Coordinates of C-alpha atoms in Angstrom, one line a residue:
Chain A
M1 CA 0.0 0.0 0.0
R2 CA 1.3 3.5 -0.9
I3 CA 0.3 6.5 1.2
A4 CA 0.8 10.0 -0.2
V5 CA 0.8 13.1 2.1
S6 CA 0.4 16.5 0.6
A7 CA 3.3 18.7 1.6
A8 CA 4.7 22.2 1.3
G9 CA 8.3 20.9 1.1
S10 CA 10.1 17.7 0.0
E11 CA 11.3 16.6 3.5
V12 CA 9.4 14.7 6.2
S13 CA 10.0 17.7 8.5
A14 CA 8.2 20.0 6.0
P15 CA 4.7 21.3 6.9
A16 CA 1.9 19.0 5.7
E17 CA -0.2 21.0 3.1
E18 CA -3.9 21.6 3.6
R19 CA -4.5 22.1 -0.2
F20 CA -4.8 19.0 -2.3
G21 CA -4.6 20.0 -6.0
R22 CA -2.2 22.9 -5.4
C23 CA 0.3 21.5 -2.9
A24 CA 3.9 21.5 -4.0
Y25 CA 4.9 17.9 -3.2
F26 CA 3.5 14.5 -2.2
L27 CA 5.6 12.4 0.1
V28 CA 5.0 8.7 -0.4
F29 CA 5.2 6.2 2.4
N30 CA 4.7 2.5 2.7
E31 CA 2.4 0.9 5.3
Q32 CA 5.2 0.9 7.9
G33 CA 5.6 4.6 7.6
E34 CA 8.9 4.5 5.7
L35 CA 9.5 7.2 3.1
Q36 CA 9.5 5.7 -0.4
E37 CA 9.7 8.7 -2.7
V38 CA 8.9 12.4 -3.2
I39 CA 6.5 13.4 -6.0
D40 CA 6.9 16.9 -7.4
N41 CA 3.3 18.0 -8.0
Q42 CA 3.3 19.5 -11.5
G43 CA -0.5 19.5 -11.4
S44 CA -0.4 22.5 -9.0
A45 CA 0.6 24.8 -11.9
S46 CA -2.7 24.0 -13.9
A47 CA -4.8 27.0 -14.7
G48 CA -7.9 25.0 -14.0
G49 CA -8.6 21.5 -12.9
A50 CA -5.6 21.2 -10.7
G51 CA -7.3 18.6 -8.5
I52 CA -7.9 16.4 -11.6
R53 CA -4.4 16.7 -12.9
T54 CA -3.0 16.0 -9.5
T55 CA -5.2 12.9 -9.2
Q56 CA -4.0 11.7 -12.5
L57 CA -0.4 12.1 -11.3
L58 CA -1.1 10.1 -8.1
L59 CA -2.8 7.4 -10.2
S60 CA 0.2 7.0 -12.4
N61 CA 2.3 6.8 -9.2
K62 CA 0.1 3.9 -8.0
I63 CA -1.0 5.7 -4.8
D64 CA -3.7 4.0 -2.7
V65 CA -4.3 6.4 0.2
V66 CA -4.1 10.3 0.2
L67 CA -3.6 12.3 3.4
T68 CA -4.5 15.9 2.9
G69 CA -6.6 18.8 4.2
R70 CA -9.2 20.2 1.9
V71 CA -10.6 18.5 -1.3
G72 CA -13.0 20.3 -3.7
P73 CA -15.9 18.6 -5.5
N74 CA -14.0 17.9 -8.8
A75 CA -11.0 16.5 -7.1
M76 CA -13.2 14.4 -4.8
S77 CA -15.0 12.8 -7.7
A78 CA -11.7 12.3 -9.5
L79 CA -10.1 10.6 -6.4
S80 CA -13.2 8.4 -5.8
S81 CA -13.2 7.4 -9.5
G82 CA -9.6 6.5 -9.2
G83 CA -10.4 4.3 -6.2
M84 CA -8.1 6.2 -3.8
A85 CA -9.0 6.5 -0.1
V86 CA -8.8 10.0 1.2
Y87 CA -8.2 11.2 4.7
A88 CA -8.5 14.8 5.8
G89 CA -7.2 16.7 8.8
V90 CA -3.4 16.9 8.2
S91 CA -1.6 19.2 10.6
G92 CA 2.0 19.9 11.7
T93 CA 4.8 18.3 9.7
V94 CA 4.5 15.4 7.3
A95 CA 6.1 13.1 9.8
E96 CA 3.5 14.1 12.5
T97 CA 0.7 13.6 10.0
M98 CA 1.9 10.1 9.2
E99 CA 2.0 9.3 12.9
K100 CA -1.6 10.5 13.3
Y101 CA -2.7 8.4 10.4
K102 CA -1.1 5.3 11.9
D103 CA -2.9 6.0 15.2
G104 CA -6.2 6.2 13.3
Q105 CA -6.6 9.9 14.2
L106 CA -7.4 11.1 10.6
E107 CA -10.9 11.4 9.3
P108 CA -11.8 9.4 6.2
L109 CA -13.3 11.7 3.6
A110 CA -16.2 10.6 1.4
L111 CA -17.6 14.0 0.4
P112 CA -15.8 17.2 -0.7
N113 CA -14.9 19.6 2.2
A114 CA -13.9 22.6 0.1
Q115 CA -15.4 24.9 -2.5
E116 CA -14.3 24.7 -6.1
H117 CA -11.1 26.7 -6.8
S118 CA -10.5 27.3 -3.1
G119 CA -6.9 26.1 -3.5
I120 CA -6.3 29.1 -5.7
K121 CA -7.2 31.6 -3.0
S122 CA -4.9 30.4 -0.3
Chain B
M1 CA -14.8 49.6 -40.2
I2 CA -14.7 47.6 -37.0
I3 CA -13.7 49.5 -33.9
S4 CA -13.1 47.6 -30.6
V5 CA -13.2 49.5 -27.3
A6 CA -11.0 47.9 -24.7
S7 CA -9.3 48.8 -21.4
G8 CA -6.9 46.8 -19.4
K9 CA -9.0 47.6 -16.3
G10 CA -12.6 47.1 -15.3
G11 CA -14.7 50.1 -14.4
T12 CA -12.8 52.5 -16.6
G13 CA -15.8 53.5 -18.8
K14 CA -15.5 51.2 -21.8
T15 CA -19.3 50.8 -22.1
T16 CA -19.9 54.6 -21.7
I17 CA -17.5 55.3 -24.5
A18 CA -18.6 52.4 -26.8
T19 CA -22.3 53.2 -26.6
S20 CA -21.5 56.9 -27.1
I21 CA -19.6 56.3 -30.3
A22 CA -22.4 54.2 -31.6
L23 CA -25.1 56.7 -30.7
A24 CA -23.1 59.7 -32.1
L25 CA -22.5 57.9 -35.4
A26 CA -25.9 56.2 -35.8
S27 CA -27.8 59.2 -37.0
D28 CA -25.7 59.6 -40.2
N29 CA -24.7 56.0 -40.6
H30 CA -27.6 53.7 -41.2
G31 CA -27.0 50.1 -40.2
L32 CA -24.4 50.8 -37.5
T33 CA -23.8 47.7 -35.5
F34 CA -23.0 47.6 -31.8
I35 CA -21.9 44.2 -30.3
D36 CA -21.5 43.7 -26.6
C37 CA -18.6 41.2 -26.3
D38 CA -18.4 41.4 -22.6
V39 CA -20.3 38.1 -22.4
E40 CA -19.8 37.6 -18.7
E41 CA -21.4 40.9 -17.8
P42 CA -23.0 42.6 -20.8
N43 CA -24.3 46.1 -19.9
G44 CA -24.4 48.0 -23.2
H45 CA -28.2 47.4 -23.3
I46 CA -28.6 49.6 -20.3
F47 CA -27.6 52.6 -22.4
L48 CA -28.9 51.6 -25.7
N49 CA -32.3 50.0 -24.7
P50 CA -32.6 47.6 -27.6
K51 CA -35.7 45.6 -28.3
L52 CA -34.2 42.1 -28.2
E53 CA -36.1 39.9 -30.8
D54 CA -33.9 37.0 -31.6
A55 CA -31.8 34.6 -29.5
K56 CA -29.5 31.9 -30.7
E57 CA -28.2 29.2 -28.4
I58 CA -24.5 28.5 -28.6
Y59 CA -23.0 25.1 -28.0
I60 CA -19.5 23.6 -27.9
D61 CA -18.6 19.9 -28.4
V62 CA -17.5 18.1 -25.3
P63 CA -16.2 14.5 -25.3
R64 CA -18.2 11.4 -24.7
I65 CA -16.3 8.2 -24.2
D66 CA -17.5 4.9 -25.6
N67 CA -16.5 2.4 -22.9
D68 CA -16.8 -0.6 -25.2
I69 CA -14.1 0.7 -27.5
C70 CA -11.9 2.6 -25.0
T71 CA -8.6 0.8 -24.0
Y72 CA -7.9 3.4 -21.2
C73 CA -4.5 4.3 -22.7
G74 CA -4.8 7.7 -21.2
K75 CA -3.7 9.7 -24.2
C76 CA -6.8 11.9 -24.1
A77 CA -6.2 12.9 -20.4
D78 CA -2.5 13.4 -21.1
L79 CA -3.0 15.9 -23.9
C80 CA -5.9 17.8 -22.5
A81 CA -4.5 21.2 -21.4
F82 CA -7.6 22.0 -19.4
N83 CA -7.7 18.8 -17.3
A84 CA -11.2 17.9 -18.6
L85 CA -10.5 14.2 -18.7
L86 CA -9.2 11.7 -16.1
C87 CA -8.1 8.2 -17.0
T88 CA -8.1 5.8 -14.0
G89 CA -7.0 2.7 -15.7
D90 CA -10.4 1.1 -16.0
S91 CA -12.5 4.2 -16.9
V92 CA -12.2 7.7 -18.4
I93 CA -14.1 10.4 -16.5
T94 CA -15.0 13.6 -18.2
F95 CA -15.3 17.0 -16.6
P96 CA -17.3 19.0 -19.2
E97 CA -17.1 22.3 -17.2
F98 CA -13.3 22.4 -17.9
C99 CA -13.6 21.4 -21.6
H100 CA -12.8 24.2 -24.1
G101 CA -14.3 22.2 -27.0
C102 CA -11.0 22.0 -28.9
G103 CA -11.7 18.4 -30.0
G104 CA -8.0 17.3 -29.5
C105 CA -9.0 14.3 -27.4
R106 CA -11.4 13.1 -30.2
Y107 CA -8.8 13.8 -32.9
F108 CA -5.9 12.0 -31.2
C109 CA -7.8 9.0 -29.7
P110 CA -6.1 5.9 -31.3
E111 CA -9.2 3.8 -30.9
K112 CA -11.7 6.4 -32.1
A113 CA -13.6 5.9 -28.8
I114 CA -14.5 9.5 -28.4
T115 CA -17.6 11.1 -29.9
S116 CA -19.0 14.5 -29.0
V117 CA -22.0 15.8 -27.2
P118 CA -23.1 19.4 -27.4
K119 CA -22.9 21.5 -24.2
R120 CA -24.7 24.9 -24.0
I121 CA -22.4 27.7 -23.1
G122 CA -24.7 30.7 -23.7
K123 CA -26.7 32.6 -26.2
I124 CA -26.4 35.5 -28.7
E125 CA -29.3 38.0 -28.6
K126 CA -30.1 40.4 -31.3
G127 CA -32.4 43.4 -31.7
L128 CA -32.7 47.0 -32.7
A129 CA -31.9 50.1 -30.6
E130 CA -33.5 52.8 -32.8
D131 CA -31.2 52.8 -35.8
I132 CA -28.5 50.6 -34.2
L133 CA -28.3 46.9 -34.8
F134 CA -27.6 45.6 -31.4
A135 CA -26.2 42.2 -30.4
R136 CA -24.8 40.7 -27.2
G137 CA -23.4 37.4 -26.0
C138 CA -24.6 36.1 -22.7
L139 CA -22.5 33.4 -21.0
E140 CA -24.4 30.7 -19.2
V141 CA -24.0 30.9 -15.5
G142 CA -21.5 28.3 -14.4
A143 CA -19.9 28.1 -17.9
A144 CA -16.3 29.2 -18.0
L145 CA -15.8 29.7 -21.7
S146 CA -16.3 33.1 -23.2
P147 CA -14.1 33.0 -26.3
P148 CA -16.4 30.8 -28.5
L149 CA -19.3 33.1 -27.5
V150 CA -17.3 36.2 -28.3
D151 CA -16.4 34.8 -31.7
E152 CA -20.1 34.0 -32.4
A153 CA -21.1 37.5 -31.4
K154 CA -18.4 39.1 -33.5
A155 CA -19.5 37.2 -36.6
L156 CA -22.5 39.5 -36.6
A157 CA -20.4 42.6 -37.5
G158 CA -22.1 44.6 -40.2
R159 CA -20.7 46.0 -43.4
G160 CA -20.8 49.6 -42.2
I161 CA -19.4 50.7 -38.9
T162 CA -19.3 48.2 -36.1
V163 CA -18.5 49.0 -32.5
L164 CA -17.3 46.2 -30.2
D165 CA -17.5 46.6 -26.5
A166 CA -14.7 44.3 -25.1
P167 CA -14.6 42.7 -21.7
P168 CA -12.2 44.2 -19.2
G169 CA -8.6 43.0 -18.8
T170 CA -6.3 41.4 -21.4
S171 CA -7.3 37.7 -21.2
C172 CA -8.6 35.3 -23.9
P173 CA -12.1 36.9 -24.3
V174 CA -10.5 40.3 -24.8
I175 CA -8.0 39.0 -27.3
H176 CA -10.9 37.3 -29.2
T177 CA -12.7 40.7 -29.3
V178 CA -9.8 42.9 -30.4
R179 CA -8.2 40.5 -32.9
G180 CA -8.8 41.4 -36.5
T181 CA -10.5 44.7 -35.8
D182 CA -9.5 47.8 -37.7
F183 CA -8.8 49.9 -34.7
C184 CA -8.7 49.5 -30.9
L185 CA -9.6 52.4 -28.7
L186 CA -8.1 52.0 -25.3
V187 CA -9.9 53.6 -22.5
T188 CA -7.9 54.4 -19.4
E189 CA -8.1 56.5 -16.2
P190 CA -5.3 58.8 -15.1
T191 CA -4.2 56.7 -12.0
P192 CA -1.2 54.5 -11.5
F193 CA -3.6 51.5 -11.7
G194 CA -5.0 52.8 -14.9
L195 CA -1.5 53.2 -16.3
N196 CA -0.4 49.8 -15.3
D197 CA -3.3 48.1 -17.0
L198 CA -3.1 50.4 -20.0
D199 CA 0.4 49.3 -20.6
L200 CA -0.7 45.6 -20.5
A201 CA -3.5 46.4 -22.9
V202 CA -1.1 48.2 -25.3
Q203 CA 1.2 45.2 -25.3
M204 CA -1.7 43.0 -26.1
V205 CA -3.0 45.2 -28.9
R206 CA 0.5 45.5 -30.5
T207 CA 1.0 41.8 -30.3
L208 CA -2.3 41.4 -32.3
G209 CA -1.1 44.0 -34.8
V210 CA -4.2 46.2 -34.3
P211 CA -3.6 50.0 -34.5
C212 CA -4.7 51.7 -31.3
G213 CA -5.2 55.1 -29.6
V214 CA -6.0 56.2 -26.1
L215 CA -9.0 57.9 -24.5
I216 CA -8.5 59.2 -21.0
N217 CA -11.7 59.0 -18.9
R218 CA -12.2 60.8 -15.6
A219 CA -9.4 63.1 -16.5
H220 CA -8.3 65.0 -13.4
N221 CA -5.1 65.0 -11.4
G222 CA -2.5 62.6 -12.7
I223 CA -3.2 63.1 -16.4
E224 CA 0.5 63.8 -17.0
L225 CA 1.2 60.2 -16.0
I226 CA -0.8 59.0 -19.0
E227 CA 0.5 61.7 -21.3
K228 CA 4.1 60.9 -20.5
Y229 CA 3.5 57.2 -21.2
C230 CA 1.7 57.9 -24.5
R231 CA 4.6 60.2 -25.7
K232 CA 7.1 57.5 -24.8
E233 CA 5.1 54.8 -26.6
Q234 CA 4.1 57.1 -29.5
L235 CA 0.4 56.5 -28.8
P236 CA -2.1 59.2 -29.9
I237 CA -4.4 60.5 -27.2
L238 CA -7.6 60.9 -29.1
M239 CA -9.9 62.4 -26.5
S240 CA -10.2 63.1 -22.8
I241 CA -13.4 63.2 -20.7
P242 CA -13.2 65.2 -17.5
L243 CA -14.1 63.8 -14.1
S244 CA -17.6 65.3 -13.7
K245 CA -20.4 64.8 -11.3
K246 CA -22.9 65.5 -14.0
I247 CA -21.6 62.7 -16.2
A248 CA -21.4 60.3 -13.3
E249 CA -25.0 61.0 -12.3
A250 CA -26.2 60.5 -15.9
Y251 CA -24.3 57.2 -16.0
S252 CA -25.9 55.9 -12.8
R253 CA -29.3 56.6 -14.4
G254 CA -28.3 54.7 -17.5
V255 CA -28.2 57.9 -19.6
P256 CA -25.6 57.7 -22.4
L257 CA -22.9 60.4 -22.3
V258 CA -23.9 61.8 -25.7
R259 CA -27.4 62.6 -24.3
V260 CA -25.9 64.5 -21.4
D261 CA -24.7 67.4 -23.5
K262 CA -24.9 67.9 -27.3
Q263 CA -21.2 68.8 -27.4
W264 CA -20.3 65.2 -26.7
E265 CA -22.0 64.0 -29.8
N266 CA -19.8 66.3 -31.9
K267 CA -16.7 65.3 -30.0
F268 CA -17.4 61.6 -30.6
R269 CA -18.0 62.3 -34.3
Q270 CA -14.6 64.0 -34.4
L271 CA -13.1 61.1 -32.6
Y272 CA -14.4 58.8 -35.3
R273 CA -13.0 60.9 -38.1
H274 CA -9.7 60.9 -36.3
I275 CA -9.8 57.1 -36.0
E276 CA -10.7 56.9 -39.7
E277 CA -7.6 58.9 -40.6
L278 CA -5.3 56.8 -38.4
V279 CA -6.6 53.6 -40.0
A280 CA -6.2 55.0 -43.5
N281 CA -2.6 56.1 -42.7
E282 CA -1.9 52.7 -41.2
R283 CA -3.1 51.0 -44.4
N284 CA -1.1 53.3 -46.6
N285 CA 2.0 52.5 -44.6
Y286 CA 1.5 48.8 -45.3
N287 CA 0.5 49.1 -49.0

């Protein structure tokens, strides 16, 4: 299983990023919480549909679980269609977020919890 | 003669100027056409009061995937610049609200698994405002695609004089409005914001190869700023309209500038003659 955490930087000590489609990086971990790789999120530069482009990128990287903050309606429908599980409520650093996920403290997300284009504003 | 009226900045007075040119010229030019290309927020009708008689629905072609043929190769999602398609490996999902209707996905699909379905993006309304042939594009709420609608509206330009009221800014719908016109009148206000956006608009218009000139609206303090810029860029200042409470009040009641005071009608006619000369000179330079 591959778990991707949206992040503002490429290190495990970097802040976890609330935005899904427009985060700078995804840090990919295995089930044991070991860092596997860092994905540079090129989808974040999209003029529109960043959440869809980002989902496509995660699909091609064979991600099963996404840990993030806010997911808009288009991104949510893309993620669900892609069969990825989404957990919201990231906070602190990427490492801290992974710990919380392993402890079962993150909320599974089934419905969008952000407005369309909200990633552009923050 | 097609004149586009643009401004890099919203709220500068484009519509006031565009409708005034149309009204000033309509009396001696039968069949003058006014087209409101600000399809997201058309407001030319407030000043021209047309009787709208005819409406045409405008559609673009968005993709439909035939799942029996599709091999989920992902080529369509890869090449879509607007992220309107997502390929998950066992399905392709479409997001029609992002689709610009370019047809690239359909064209490049190796399996010919993509057909098209029409999606309504808005309508073009036509009518008469006294002697003026009036048309406007109205973008559907929730649609994010003005350029095709602008092109449809522009196609209604008449053989005589046509005035196009452009949307604010310098983005795609403005470019679609200004491109191919004989002259672009750039409306600006004498503030640093106005100057900044005027400069962007000038660069856009020059890239499109359309001759242009400047009209300063709400001329008051700071006019030197624009004059200095225009000297440097060798842009003609064709007219300036003072900051005036009387004009502002008329505007707020939907009264066109040329109806405020007879002198404005003459000034706008002069403006048009000046534009005609500039366009003629431009053509001579190229021929």
